[in-house]
Structures are given as C-alpha cells and as structure tokens.
Coordinates of C-alpha atoms in Angstrom, one line a residue:
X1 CA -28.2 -2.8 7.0
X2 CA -25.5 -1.8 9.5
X3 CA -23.4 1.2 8.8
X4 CA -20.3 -0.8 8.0
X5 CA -22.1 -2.6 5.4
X6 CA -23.5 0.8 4.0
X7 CA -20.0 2.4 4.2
X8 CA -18.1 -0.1 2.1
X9 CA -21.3 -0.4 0.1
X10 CA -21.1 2.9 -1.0
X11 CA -18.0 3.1 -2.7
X12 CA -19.0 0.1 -5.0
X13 CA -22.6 1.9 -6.2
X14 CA -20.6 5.2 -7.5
X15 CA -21.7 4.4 -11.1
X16 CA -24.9 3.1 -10.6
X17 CA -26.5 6.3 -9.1
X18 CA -26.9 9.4 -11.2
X19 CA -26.0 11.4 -8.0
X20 CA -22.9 10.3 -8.3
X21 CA -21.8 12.4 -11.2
X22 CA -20.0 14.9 -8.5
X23 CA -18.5 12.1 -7.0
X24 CA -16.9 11.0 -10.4
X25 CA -15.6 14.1 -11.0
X26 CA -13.7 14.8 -7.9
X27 CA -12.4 11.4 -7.9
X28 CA -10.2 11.9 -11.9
X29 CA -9.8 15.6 -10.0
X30 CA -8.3 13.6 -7.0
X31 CA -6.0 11.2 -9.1
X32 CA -4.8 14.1 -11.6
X33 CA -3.5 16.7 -8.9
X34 CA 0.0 16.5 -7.4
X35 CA 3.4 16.8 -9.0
X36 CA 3.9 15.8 -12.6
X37 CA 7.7 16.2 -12.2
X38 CA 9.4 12.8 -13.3
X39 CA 11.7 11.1 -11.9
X40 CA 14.7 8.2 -12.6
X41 CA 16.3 7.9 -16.2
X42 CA 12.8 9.5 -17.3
X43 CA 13.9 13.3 -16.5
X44 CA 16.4 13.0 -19.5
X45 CA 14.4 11.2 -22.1
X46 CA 12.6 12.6 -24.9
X47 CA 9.7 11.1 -25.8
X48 CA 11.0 9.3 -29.0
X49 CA 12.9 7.5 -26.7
X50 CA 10.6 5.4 -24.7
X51 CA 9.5 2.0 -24.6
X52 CA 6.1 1.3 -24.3
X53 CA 6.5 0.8 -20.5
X54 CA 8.2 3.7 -20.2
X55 CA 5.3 6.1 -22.0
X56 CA 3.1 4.2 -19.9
X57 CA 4.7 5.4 -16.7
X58 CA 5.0 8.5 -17.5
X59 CA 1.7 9.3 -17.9
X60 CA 0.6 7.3 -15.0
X61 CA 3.1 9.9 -13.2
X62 CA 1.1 12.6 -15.0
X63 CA -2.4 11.6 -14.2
X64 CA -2.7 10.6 -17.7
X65 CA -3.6 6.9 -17.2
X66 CA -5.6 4.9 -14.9
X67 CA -3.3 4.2 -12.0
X68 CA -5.6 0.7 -11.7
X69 CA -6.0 -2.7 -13.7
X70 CA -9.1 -3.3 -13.6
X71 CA -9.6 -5.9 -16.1
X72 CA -6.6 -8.0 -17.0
X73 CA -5.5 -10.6 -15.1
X74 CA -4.6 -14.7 -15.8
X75 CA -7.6 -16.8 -16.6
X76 CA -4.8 -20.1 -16.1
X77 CA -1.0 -19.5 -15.2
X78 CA 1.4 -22.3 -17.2
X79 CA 3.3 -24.5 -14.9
X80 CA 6.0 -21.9 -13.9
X81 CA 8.9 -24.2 -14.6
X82 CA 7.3 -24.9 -18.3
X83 CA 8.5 -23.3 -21.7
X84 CA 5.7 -21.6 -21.7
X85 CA 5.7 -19.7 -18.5
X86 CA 9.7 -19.3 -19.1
X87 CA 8.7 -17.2 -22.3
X88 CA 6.3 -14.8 -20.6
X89 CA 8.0 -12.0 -17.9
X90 CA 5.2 -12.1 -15.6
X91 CA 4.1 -15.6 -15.7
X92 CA 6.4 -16.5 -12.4
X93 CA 4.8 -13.4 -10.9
X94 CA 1.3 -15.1 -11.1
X95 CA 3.0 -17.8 -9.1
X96 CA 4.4 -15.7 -6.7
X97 CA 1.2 -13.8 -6.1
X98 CA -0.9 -16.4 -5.3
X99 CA 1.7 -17.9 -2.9
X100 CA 2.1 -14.2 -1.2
X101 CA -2.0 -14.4 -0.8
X102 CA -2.3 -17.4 0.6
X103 CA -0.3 -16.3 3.7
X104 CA -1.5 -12.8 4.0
X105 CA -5.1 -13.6 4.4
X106 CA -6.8 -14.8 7.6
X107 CA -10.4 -16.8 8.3
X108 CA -12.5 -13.4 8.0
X109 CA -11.0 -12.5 4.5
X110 CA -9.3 -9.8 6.0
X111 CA -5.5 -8.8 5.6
X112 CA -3.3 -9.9 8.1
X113 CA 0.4 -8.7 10.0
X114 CA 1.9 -10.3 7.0
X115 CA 0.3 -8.4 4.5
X116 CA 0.4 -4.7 6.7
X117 CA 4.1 -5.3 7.2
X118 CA 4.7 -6.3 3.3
X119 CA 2.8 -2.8 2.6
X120 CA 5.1 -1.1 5.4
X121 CA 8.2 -3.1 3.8
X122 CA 7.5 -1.4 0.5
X123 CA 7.3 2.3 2.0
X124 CA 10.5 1.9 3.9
X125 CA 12.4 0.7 1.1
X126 CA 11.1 3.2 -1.4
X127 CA 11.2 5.9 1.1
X128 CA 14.6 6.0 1.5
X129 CA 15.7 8.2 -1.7
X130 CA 15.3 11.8 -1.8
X131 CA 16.7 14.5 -4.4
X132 CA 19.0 16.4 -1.5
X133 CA 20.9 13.3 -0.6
X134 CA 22.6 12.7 -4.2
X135 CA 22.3 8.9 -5.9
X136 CA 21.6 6.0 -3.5
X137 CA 18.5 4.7 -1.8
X138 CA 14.9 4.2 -2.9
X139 CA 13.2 1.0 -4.3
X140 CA 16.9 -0.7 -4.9
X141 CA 16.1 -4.0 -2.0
X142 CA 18.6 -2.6 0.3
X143 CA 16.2 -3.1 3.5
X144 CA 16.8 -6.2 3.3
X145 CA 19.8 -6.8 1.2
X146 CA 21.9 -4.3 3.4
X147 CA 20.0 -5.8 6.8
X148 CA 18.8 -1.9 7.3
X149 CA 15.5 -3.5 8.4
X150 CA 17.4 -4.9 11.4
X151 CA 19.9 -2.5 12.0
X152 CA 17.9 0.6 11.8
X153 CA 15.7 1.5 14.8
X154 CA 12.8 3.2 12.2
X155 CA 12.3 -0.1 10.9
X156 CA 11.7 -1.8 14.4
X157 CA 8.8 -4.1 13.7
X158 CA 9.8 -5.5 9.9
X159 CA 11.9 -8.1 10.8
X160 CA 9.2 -11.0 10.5
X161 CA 8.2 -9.6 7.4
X162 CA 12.2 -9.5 6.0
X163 CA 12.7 -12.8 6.8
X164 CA 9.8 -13.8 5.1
X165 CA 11.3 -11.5 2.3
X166 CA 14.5 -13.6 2.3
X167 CA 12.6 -16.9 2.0
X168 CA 10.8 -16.1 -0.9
X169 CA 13.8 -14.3 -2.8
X170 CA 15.8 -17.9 -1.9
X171 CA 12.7 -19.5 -3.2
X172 CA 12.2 -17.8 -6.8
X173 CA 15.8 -16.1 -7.5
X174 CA 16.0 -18.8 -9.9
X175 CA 13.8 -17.5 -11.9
X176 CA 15.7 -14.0 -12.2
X177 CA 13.5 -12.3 -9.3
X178 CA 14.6 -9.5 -7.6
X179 CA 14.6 -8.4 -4.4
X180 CA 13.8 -5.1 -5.1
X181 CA 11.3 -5.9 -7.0
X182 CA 9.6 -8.7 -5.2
X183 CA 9.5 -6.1 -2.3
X184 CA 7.4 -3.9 -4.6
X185 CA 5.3 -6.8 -6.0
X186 CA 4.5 -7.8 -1.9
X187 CA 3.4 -4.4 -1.1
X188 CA 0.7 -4.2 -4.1
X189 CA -0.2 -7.9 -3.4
X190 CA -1.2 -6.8 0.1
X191 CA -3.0 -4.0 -1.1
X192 CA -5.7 -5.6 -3.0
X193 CA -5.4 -8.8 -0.7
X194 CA -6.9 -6.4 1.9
X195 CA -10.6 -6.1 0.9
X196 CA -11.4 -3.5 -0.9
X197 CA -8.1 -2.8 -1.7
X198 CA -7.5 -1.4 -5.8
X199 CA -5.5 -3.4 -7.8
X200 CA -2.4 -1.0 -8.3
X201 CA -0.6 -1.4 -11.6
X202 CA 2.6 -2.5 -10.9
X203 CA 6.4 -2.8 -12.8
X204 CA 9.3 -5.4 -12.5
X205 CA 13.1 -4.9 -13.4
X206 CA 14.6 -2.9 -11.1
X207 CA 18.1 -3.2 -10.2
X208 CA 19.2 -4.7 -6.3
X209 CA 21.6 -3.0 -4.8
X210 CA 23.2 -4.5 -1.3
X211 CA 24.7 -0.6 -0.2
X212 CA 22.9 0.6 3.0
X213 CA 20.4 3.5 1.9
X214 CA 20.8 7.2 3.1
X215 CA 19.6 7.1 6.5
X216 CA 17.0 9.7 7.7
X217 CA 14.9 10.2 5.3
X218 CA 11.4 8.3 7.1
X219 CA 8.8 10.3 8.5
X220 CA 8.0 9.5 12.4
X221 CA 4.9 9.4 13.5
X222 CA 5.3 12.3 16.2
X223 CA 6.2 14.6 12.9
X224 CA 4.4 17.6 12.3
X225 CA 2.5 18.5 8.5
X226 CA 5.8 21.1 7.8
X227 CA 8.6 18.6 8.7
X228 CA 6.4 15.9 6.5
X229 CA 5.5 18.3 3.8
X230 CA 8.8 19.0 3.2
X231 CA 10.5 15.5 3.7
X232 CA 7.9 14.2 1.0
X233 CA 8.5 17.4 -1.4
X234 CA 12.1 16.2 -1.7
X235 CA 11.1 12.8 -2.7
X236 CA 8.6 14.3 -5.7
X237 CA 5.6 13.3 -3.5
X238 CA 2.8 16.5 -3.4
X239 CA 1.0 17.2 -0.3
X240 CA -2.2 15.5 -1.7
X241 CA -0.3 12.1 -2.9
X242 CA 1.0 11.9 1.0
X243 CA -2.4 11.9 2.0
X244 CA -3.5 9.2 -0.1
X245 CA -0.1 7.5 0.7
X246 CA -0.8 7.4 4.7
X247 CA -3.9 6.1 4.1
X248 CA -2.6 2.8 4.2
X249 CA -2.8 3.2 7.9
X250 CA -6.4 2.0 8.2
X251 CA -5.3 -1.4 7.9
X252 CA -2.9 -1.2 10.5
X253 CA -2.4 -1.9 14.1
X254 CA 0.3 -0.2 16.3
X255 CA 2.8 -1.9 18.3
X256 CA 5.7 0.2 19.5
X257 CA 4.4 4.1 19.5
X258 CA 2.7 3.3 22.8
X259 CA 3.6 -0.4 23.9
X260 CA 1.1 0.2 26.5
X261 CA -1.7 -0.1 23.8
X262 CA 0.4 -3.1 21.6
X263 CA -2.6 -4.4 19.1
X264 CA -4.4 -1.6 18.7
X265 CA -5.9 -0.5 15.3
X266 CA -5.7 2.8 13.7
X267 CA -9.2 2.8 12.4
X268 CA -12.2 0.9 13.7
X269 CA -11.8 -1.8 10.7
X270 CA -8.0 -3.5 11.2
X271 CA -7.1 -5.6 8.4
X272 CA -9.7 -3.9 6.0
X273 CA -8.6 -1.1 3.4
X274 CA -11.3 1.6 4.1
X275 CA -11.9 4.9 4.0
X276 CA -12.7 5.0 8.1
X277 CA -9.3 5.9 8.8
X278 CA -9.2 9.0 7.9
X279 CA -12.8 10.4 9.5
X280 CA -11.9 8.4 12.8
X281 CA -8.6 10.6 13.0
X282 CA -10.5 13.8 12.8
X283 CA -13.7 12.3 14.9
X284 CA -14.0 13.5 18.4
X285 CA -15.6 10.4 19.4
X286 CA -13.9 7.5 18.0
X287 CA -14.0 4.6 19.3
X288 CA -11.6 4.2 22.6
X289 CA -9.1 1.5 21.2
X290 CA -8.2 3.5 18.2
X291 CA -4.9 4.8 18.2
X292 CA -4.1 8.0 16.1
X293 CA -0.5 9.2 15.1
X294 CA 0.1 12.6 15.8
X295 CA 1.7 12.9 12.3
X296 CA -2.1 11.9 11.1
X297 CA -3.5 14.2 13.1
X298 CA -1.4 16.8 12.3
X299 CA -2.2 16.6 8.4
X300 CA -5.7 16.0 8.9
X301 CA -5.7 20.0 10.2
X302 CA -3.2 21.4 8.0
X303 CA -4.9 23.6 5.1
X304 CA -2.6 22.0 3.1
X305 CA -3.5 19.0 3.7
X306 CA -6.9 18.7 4.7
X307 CA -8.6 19.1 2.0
X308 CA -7.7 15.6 0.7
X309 CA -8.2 14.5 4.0
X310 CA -11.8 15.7 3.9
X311 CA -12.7 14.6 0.2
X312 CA -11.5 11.0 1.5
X313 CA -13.5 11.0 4.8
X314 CA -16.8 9.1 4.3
X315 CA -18.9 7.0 2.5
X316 CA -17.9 8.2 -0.9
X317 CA -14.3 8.7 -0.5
X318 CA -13.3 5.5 -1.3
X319 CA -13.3 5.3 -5.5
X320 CA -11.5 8.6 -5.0
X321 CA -8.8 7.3 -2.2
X322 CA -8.5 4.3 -4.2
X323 CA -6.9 5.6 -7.7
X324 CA -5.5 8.8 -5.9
X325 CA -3.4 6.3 -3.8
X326 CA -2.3 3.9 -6.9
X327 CA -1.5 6.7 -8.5
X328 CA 0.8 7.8 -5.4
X329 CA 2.2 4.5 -4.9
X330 CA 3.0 3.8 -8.2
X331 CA 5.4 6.9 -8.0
X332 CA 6.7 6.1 -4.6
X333 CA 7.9 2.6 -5.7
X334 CA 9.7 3.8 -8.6
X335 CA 11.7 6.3 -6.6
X336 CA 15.7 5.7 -7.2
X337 CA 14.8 3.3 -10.1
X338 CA 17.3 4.4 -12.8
X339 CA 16.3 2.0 -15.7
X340 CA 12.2 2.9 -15.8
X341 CA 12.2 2.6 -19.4
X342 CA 13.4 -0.8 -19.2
X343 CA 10.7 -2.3 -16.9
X344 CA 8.3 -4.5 -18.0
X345 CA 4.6 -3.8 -16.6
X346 CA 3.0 -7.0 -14.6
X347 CA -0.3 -5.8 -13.3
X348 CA -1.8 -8.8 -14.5
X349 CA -0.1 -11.1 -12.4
X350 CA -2.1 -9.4 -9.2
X351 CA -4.6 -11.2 -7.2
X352 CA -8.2 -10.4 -7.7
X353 CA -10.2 -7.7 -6.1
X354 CA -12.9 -7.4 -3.0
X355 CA -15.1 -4.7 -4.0
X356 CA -17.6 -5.4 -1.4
X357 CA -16.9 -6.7 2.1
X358 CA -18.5 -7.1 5.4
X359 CA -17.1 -8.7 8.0
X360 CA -18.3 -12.2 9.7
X361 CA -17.7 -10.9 13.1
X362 CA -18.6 -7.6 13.1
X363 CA -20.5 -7.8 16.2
X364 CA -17.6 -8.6 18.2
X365 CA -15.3 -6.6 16.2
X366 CA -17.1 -3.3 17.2
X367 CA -17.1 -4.5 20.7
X368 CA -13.7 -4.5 20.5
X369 CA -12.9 -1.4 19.1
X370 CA -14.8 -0.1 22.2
X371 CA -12.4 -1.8 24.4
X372 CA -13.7 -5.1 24.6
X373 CA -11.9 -8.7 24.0
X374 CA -8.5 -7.6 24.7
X375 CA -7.5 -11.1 24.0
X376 CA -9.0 -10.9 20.8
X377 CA -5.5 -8.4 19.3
X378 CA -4.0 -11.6 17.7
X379 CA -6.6 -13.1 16.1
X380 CA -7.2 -9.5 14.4
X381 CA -3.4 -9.5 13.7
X382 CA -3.9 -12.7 12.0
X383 CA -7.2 -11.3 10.2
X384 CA -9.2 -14.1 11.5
X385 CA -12.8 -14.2 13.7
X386 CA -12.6 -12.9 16.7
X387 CA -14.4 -16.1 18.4
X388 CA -15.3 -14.2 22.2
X389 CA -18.9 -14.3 22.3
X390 CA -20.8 -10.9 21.8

C-alpha cells in the first residue's frame, strides 16, 4: 500500500487499534484547550436564559460538546417548495447543500476552486470582527453584501466565488435565506465535500448587514506568529484554535503570493483535507511545487504554536485536527453574531462524509508535486484526473 493510502488510512483505524488509546486522549485534549470566553449576546446571558441552541453553543465554545455530527443527517428531503419542507427550518438547507456539492466536486472526488474559495469566503467574512474595533463586522454577509470582496485588495481572488454567492442568494432568498448565513453554510459544505473533511456542526439565523466591515483585521500571509497571535487573541481565537483554523490550507492552491508559481498547492494533496499540510511546512524536503506561507512557517516554529502544529503532523493527527478545527470554526463563524440564542442548529442538512480516500491519479499527482505536468494546475483546480500519462 502506498504511503498516501496509509496516511489517510490511519486516521480512520484510531478506534479499532488498542494502541490508539494515547491517540484518543490527545485528540478530546486537542478539542477542549483554547479560550472558553464567549462571545455575541451569549456574554450577558445567564444560563436560565438560553434556548436549546444557545446551551448547545455554548458548550461547543467550551469544549463541552462534540464539535461534529456524526450521525444525523436526511434519509429523504421533502420537495422544498412542499408544506412539508416549509414547516421544517433546515429542510431548504438540504436543498441547498446538495446543489453547493454538486459544483464543488471534480472527477477524482476531490474539492475543487469552488469549494477552497467558499471555505476562504467564510474566513474573510467571519474574520472581519474583533473586540478593539467596537460593533460592526464578523459573520454579518457584508463581503458580499457591501462588495468588500471586490473592493478590498485582501480579498483579491474571491470574486468568482461572490458571484456565485450572489446567484445562489437570488436563487433561495425566497425561502428566507441569508446571505450571511448561506456564506457560513458554503464554507462547512466545502469542508466535508473535501474528502476527509469532518462534518462541522453548523447554525442558521444570523442577521445581513450591507455596512462595509472594519477593514484590517485579515492576517497576511507574510505575517509573523506575534502579529497573528495577537490579531486572533482579539477576535477570541487561542493560539491552538489558529492552528487548527489554518489548516484549511492543505486544500489550497496559491495564486497571487508568488504569481510566478500561480497553481501551486500548499501541501502535496490539493483538493484533499489532510493532515500533510502541516508536516510538508516544517519538512526540509518537500516536494518542489509546494508553496509555504511564511505566516505558516512562522507558527509551525513558534513555541506557542508548535505544539499543535506537531500533534497534527502525521499519520494520526487527523481525528485530532478534525474536531479541534470544528470546534475552531464553529467559533470563528459566530463571531459578530448578536442573536446566538436565536439560531436554529442545521448540521443535518450537510452532505455526507469521506472517511477514507485515495486518489485515482495518484501516480501523476506525485509527479506533479515534483514539478511535473505543469499543464496539469487546472484540472487540479477543478479537482479532476490529471490525464498526462505517468
């Protein structure tokens, strides 16, 4: 068996193996550190005061849930403009999902630009909120709604993806869906859309708001561990959740940090939500067309941070990266939402999960992470077969 197969193996056998106890262990150690502090209208109400939802979220925030639906999902969504689905919340979200995965996956089952930039989409809405810049900003549908993702140089990049944005708001809106919200819903769709991507529990009901965001408040990726550390302090995010958070890179492919090297991937497995990023950042001998952020870099040797950054590396890092990220994004994309305790949870509505994948092409997929098939960057952006011969 290649070592691909026996990396994304691994993560699926951690409760099969009594070996794996340790494992285990660090991984609810993983999801249960960072900040407990809360956030939105849940700083001010007492306990006796929430909804269901809103106890739920709080202890998601805590460590004090699974950050992960596992189990509960639609057997067989009502016609979504029947009585039926009009009576259930989350029923036009099972539409919406499936339509959002139909165009965010490619002919090798992995994730494509749609999806990556629906992932990106979702950190640069939520992003911009922050506890020294007052009310304003955060997961409120402004990148869009305020045309920050074509205005603002940080989101150079997300304009494909906020025009897609706009064409499914126009399409469901009827329905009472947000934009806010549907930018949330995209990001967690990609997620698990990406094989072996978890299944991050996930809210609707938050309020659009068409007022530009504070500006300034997005990490770049030339940033150093202090200036990050700091930026994601402010915006209730520990130095372990920002770990887990940037994660998301190893799906990613770079376009404008270096247009000299447009296409290529951060990690040797574009389009594939594994673990590889984050030993290929710290590996001295990576292969040549991965790219690596300085920002990455920079956490991977912090002591702050690279603890984490270790514990994620490998084979066995990815049960832990998995929930320690859900955990983290769940936070992130409540971040300016002031009516938590009104929200209504629609995990359910979320696609399926890969818990085991190996790539069709993986022959010519490692050639090209060693430089081959330049002409090979689209089809990889499109998550389909690379078809140059081996």
């Amino acid at each position: 068996m290649k070592a691909t197969a026996l990396l994304l193996l691994a993560g699926n056998l951690a409760h099969g193996f009594s070996g794996m106890r340790d494992l285990k262990a660090r991984a609810a150690s993983l999801e249960s550190r960072g900040t407990n502090e809360m956030i939105g209208d849940l700083v001010n109400l007492p306990d006796n005061r929430l909804t269901k939802t809103g106890a739920d979220i709080k202890a998601l925030l805590t460590g004090g849930q699974n950050p992960e639906e596992l189990t509960d999902r639609y057997d067989k969504v009502p016609d979504k403009d029947s009585p039926k689905c009009k009576a259930d919340t989350c029923c036009i979200w099972k539409h919406i999902a499936d339509d959002m995965r139909s165009k965010m996956v490619g002919s090798a089952r992995r994730c494509n630009d749609l999806a990556r930039g629906c992932i990106r989409l979702g950190f640069h809405d939520a992003a911009t909120w922050s506890k020294n810049t007052g009310p304003g900003g955060g997961s409120d549908g402004s990148i869009v709604l305020a045309r920050e993702c074509y205005d603002r140089e940080i989101n150079k990049g997300l304009e494909p993806t906020c025009d897609q944005m706009t064409a499914w708001h126009n399409q469901y809106k009827k329905y009472n869906v947000g934009m806010a919200d549907l930018i949330q819903f995209a990001a967690n769709v990609a997620t698990v859309a990406c094989p072996l991507g978890p299944r991050v529990r996930t809210f609707v009901g938050r309020k659009d708001d068409s007022k530009p965001a504070p500006d300034g408040l997005m990490p770049l990726p030339s940033d150093s561990a202090d200036k990050l550390i700091s930026m994601f302090g402010s915006k209730t995010i520990a130095p372990d959740e920002l770990v887990a958070l940037v994660g998301a890179h190893t799906t990613a492919q770079q376009r404008f940090v270096d247009p000299s090297r447009a296409g290529d991937p951060l990690d040797s497995t574009p389009g594939v939500w594994d673990v590889r990023f984050y030993g290929q950042v710290t590996s001295s001998s990576t292969p040549r067309r991965v790219f690596k952020f300085q920002s990455d870099i920079n956490l991977s040797q912090d002591p702050r941070t690279n603890g984490p950054w270790k514990a994620f590396s490998g084979p066995t890092g990815q049960r832990p990266w998995n929930g320690a990220y859900s955990r983290a994004y769940i936070r992130l994309s409540l971040l300016g939402v002031n009516n938590i305790n009104d929200l209504k949870e629609c995990s359910k509505a979320l696609p399926s999960a890969l818990d085991f994948f190996q790539s069709p092409d993986q022959s010519q997929l490692d050639a090209f992470a060693n430089g081959k098939f330049n002409d090979a960057k689209g089809q990889l952006m499109q998550g389909d077969n690379i078809t140059a011969p081996p």
